[in-house]
Short mmCIF file of C-alpha atoms in Angstrom, two decimals:
data_model
loop_
_atom_site.label_atom_id
_atom_site.label_comp_id
_atom_site.label_asym_id
_atom_site.label_seq_id
_atom_site.Cartn_x
_atom_site.Cartn_y
_atom_site.Cartn_z
CA UNK A 12 -25.22 -31.61 6.43
CA UNK A 13 -28.51 -31.63 8.34
CA UNK A 14 -28.20 -27.86 8.84
CA UNK A 15 -28.03 -27.28 5.07
CA UNK A 16 -31.18 -29.36 4.56
CA UNK A 17 -32.98 -27.39 7.26
CA UNK A 18 -31.77 -24.10 5.75
CA UNK A 19 -33.05 -25.28 2.36
CA UNK A 20 -36.46 -25.97 3.86
CA UNK A 21 -36.49 -22.55 5.48
CA UNK A 22 -35.63 -20.91 2.17
CA UNK A 23 -38.42 -22.88 0.45
CA UNK A 24 -40.91 -21.57 3.00
CA UNK A 25 -39.69 -18.00 2.74
CA UNK A 26 -39.60 -17.92 -1.04
CA UNK A 27 -42.70 -20.13 -1.53
CA UNK A 28 -40.96 -22.26 -4.14
CA UNK A 29 -41.98 -25.89 -4.50
CA UNK A 30 -44.98 -25.31 -2.25
CA UNK A 31 -48.39 -25.83 -3.80
CA UNK A 32 -50.37 -23.83 -1.26
CA UNK A 33 -47.77 -21.31 -0.14
CA UNK A 34 -45.98 -21.30 3.18
CA UNK A 35 -47.61 -23.10 6.06
CA UNK A 36 -46.27 -21.86 9.35
CA UNK A 37 -47.49 -19.90 12.33
CA UNK A 38 -45.53 -17.46 14.46
CA UNK A 39 -47.12 -17.01 17.86
CA UNK A 40 -45.76 -13.54 18.60
CA UNK A 41 -48.32 -12.79 21.31
CA UNK A 42 -47.14 -15.67 23.49
CA UNK A 43 -43.45 -15.39 22.64
CA UNK A 44 -40.97 -15.50 25.49
CA UNK A 45 -37.99 -13.49 24.21
CA UNK A 46 -34.60 -14.02 25.76
CA UNK A 47 -32.80 -11.05 27.26
CA UNK A 48 -30.81 -10.72 24.04
CA UNK A 49 -34.00 -10.66 21.97
CA UNK A 50 -35.96 -8.30 24.25
CA UNK A 51 -35.05 -5.05 22.45
CA UNK A 52 -36.03 -6.38 19.02
CA UNK A 53 -39.19 -7.96 20.47
CA UNK A 54 -40.20 -4.61 22.00
CA UNK A 55 -39.67 -2.83 18.68
CA UNK A 56 -41.66 -5.43 16.74
CA UNK A 57 -44.42 -5.41 19.35
CA UNK A 58 -44.68 -1.62 19.07
CA UNK A 59 -45.14 -1.89 15.30
CA UNK A 60 -47.73 -4.65 15.70
CA UNK A 61 -49.70 -2.56 18.18
CA UNK A 62 -50.07 0.20 15.56
CA UNK A 63 -50.73 -2.10 12.62
CA UNK A 64 -54.48 -2.54 13.15
CA UNK A 65 -55.23 1.19 13.10
CA UNK A 66 -52.96 1.66 10.08
CA UNK A 67 -54.73 -1.14 8.18
CA UNK A 68 -58.12 0.34 9.06
CA UNK A 69 -56.95 3.74 7.82
CA UNK A 70 -55.63 2.25 4.58
CA UNK A 71 -58.87 0.38 3.94
CA UNK A 72 -60.92 3.55 4.52
CA UNK A 73 -58.65 5.76 2.38
CA UNK A 74 -60.71 7.31 -0.43
CA UNK A 75 -58.41 9.85 -1.98
CA UNK A 76 -59.45 13.19 -3.45
CA UNK A 77 -59.23 12.46 -7.15
CA UNK A 78 -62.56 13.98 -8.09
CA UNK A 79 -62.00 17.14 -6.06
CA UNK A 80 -58.58 17.58 -7.67
CA UNK A 81 -59.96 17.01 -11.19
CA UNK A 82 -62.76 19.51 -10.57
CA UNK A 83 -60.30 22.14 -9.34
CA UNK A 84 -57.95 21.61 -12.31
CA UNK A 85 -60.79 21.80 -14.82
CA UNK A 86 -62.12 25.00 -13.21
CA UNK A 87 -59.08 27.03 -12.15
CA UNK A 88 -61.11 30.22 -11.60
CA UNK A 89 -63.74 28.62 -9.36
CA UNK A 90 -62.47 29.44 -5.88
CA UNK A 91 -65.07 27.24 -4.21
CA UNK A 92 -63.74 24.18 -6.09
CA UNK A 93 -60.15 25.22 -5.38
CA UNK A 94 -60.90 25.46 -1.66
CA UNK A 95 -62.82 22.19 -1.70
CA UNK A 96 -59.84 20.44 -3.31
CA UNK A 97 -57.40 22.01 -0.85
CA UNK A 98 -59.56 21.04 2.13
CA UNK A 99 -59.82 17.49 0.80
CA UNK A 100 -56.12 17.07 0.08
CA UNK A 101 -54.61 18.49 3.29
CA UNK A 102 -55.93 15.81 5.68
CA UNK A 103 -54.99 13.12 3.15
CA UNK A 104 -51.40 14.34 3.09
CA UNK A 105 -51.25 13.86 6.84
CA UNK A 106 -52.70 10.34 6.48
CA UNK A 107 -50.24 9.48 3.73
CA UNK A 108 -47.37 10.67 5.89
CA UNK A 109 -48.64 8.46 8.72
CA UNK A 110 -48.81 5.45 6.37
CA UNK A 111 -45.34 6.20 5.01
CA UNK A 112 -43.84 6.60 8.49
CA UNK A 113 -45.38 3.29 9.50
CA UNK A 114 -43.95 1.60 6.41
CA UNK A 115 -40.49 2.79 7.41
CA UNK A 116 -40.98 1.29 10.87
CA UNK A 117 -41.76 -2.12 9.36
CA UNK A 118 -38.16 -2.79 8.39
CA UNK A 119 -36.39 -1.18 11.34
CA UNK A 120 -36.98 -3.87 13.99
CA UNK A 121 -35.41 -6.57 11.82
CA UNK A 122 -32.18 -4.69 11.15
CA UNK A 123 -30.43 -5.46 14.45
CA UNK A 124 -31.66 -9.03 14.27
CA UNK A 125 -30.36 -9.52 10.75
CA UNK A 126 -27.03 -7.86 11.57
CA UNK A 127 -26.50 -10.32 14.41
CA UNK A 128 -26.56 -13.15 11.86
CA UNK A 129 -24.16 -11.62 9.37
CA UNK A 130 -20.88 -13.44 8.90
CA UNK A 131 -17.71 -11.37 9.38
CA UNK A 132 -15.77 -10.83 6.14
#
């Protein structure tokens, strides 16, 4: 019965229900000592964490090219505006692909870990 109570507390923390100030826990990933069985998942998570700072910096600096696009649409015969829009959008597409690829990596490390806790049917 103690396990159910502990599981209930874990679920409260994860879902932030019945908590006035949100979850209050700290995961010390930098000083973690993974077991041999956890090493592969730890390496994957660590790889994602290493890239996270540069991704966050890139997201915070992302400006978009809305004005350039609007100008080009409003002036379809102005080749200078068309080129300016194209030159603004192309590097942003590469950035967006980088952000998207990183977002896909966020869920991957947890998959093997979660599968190891699934109950057989």
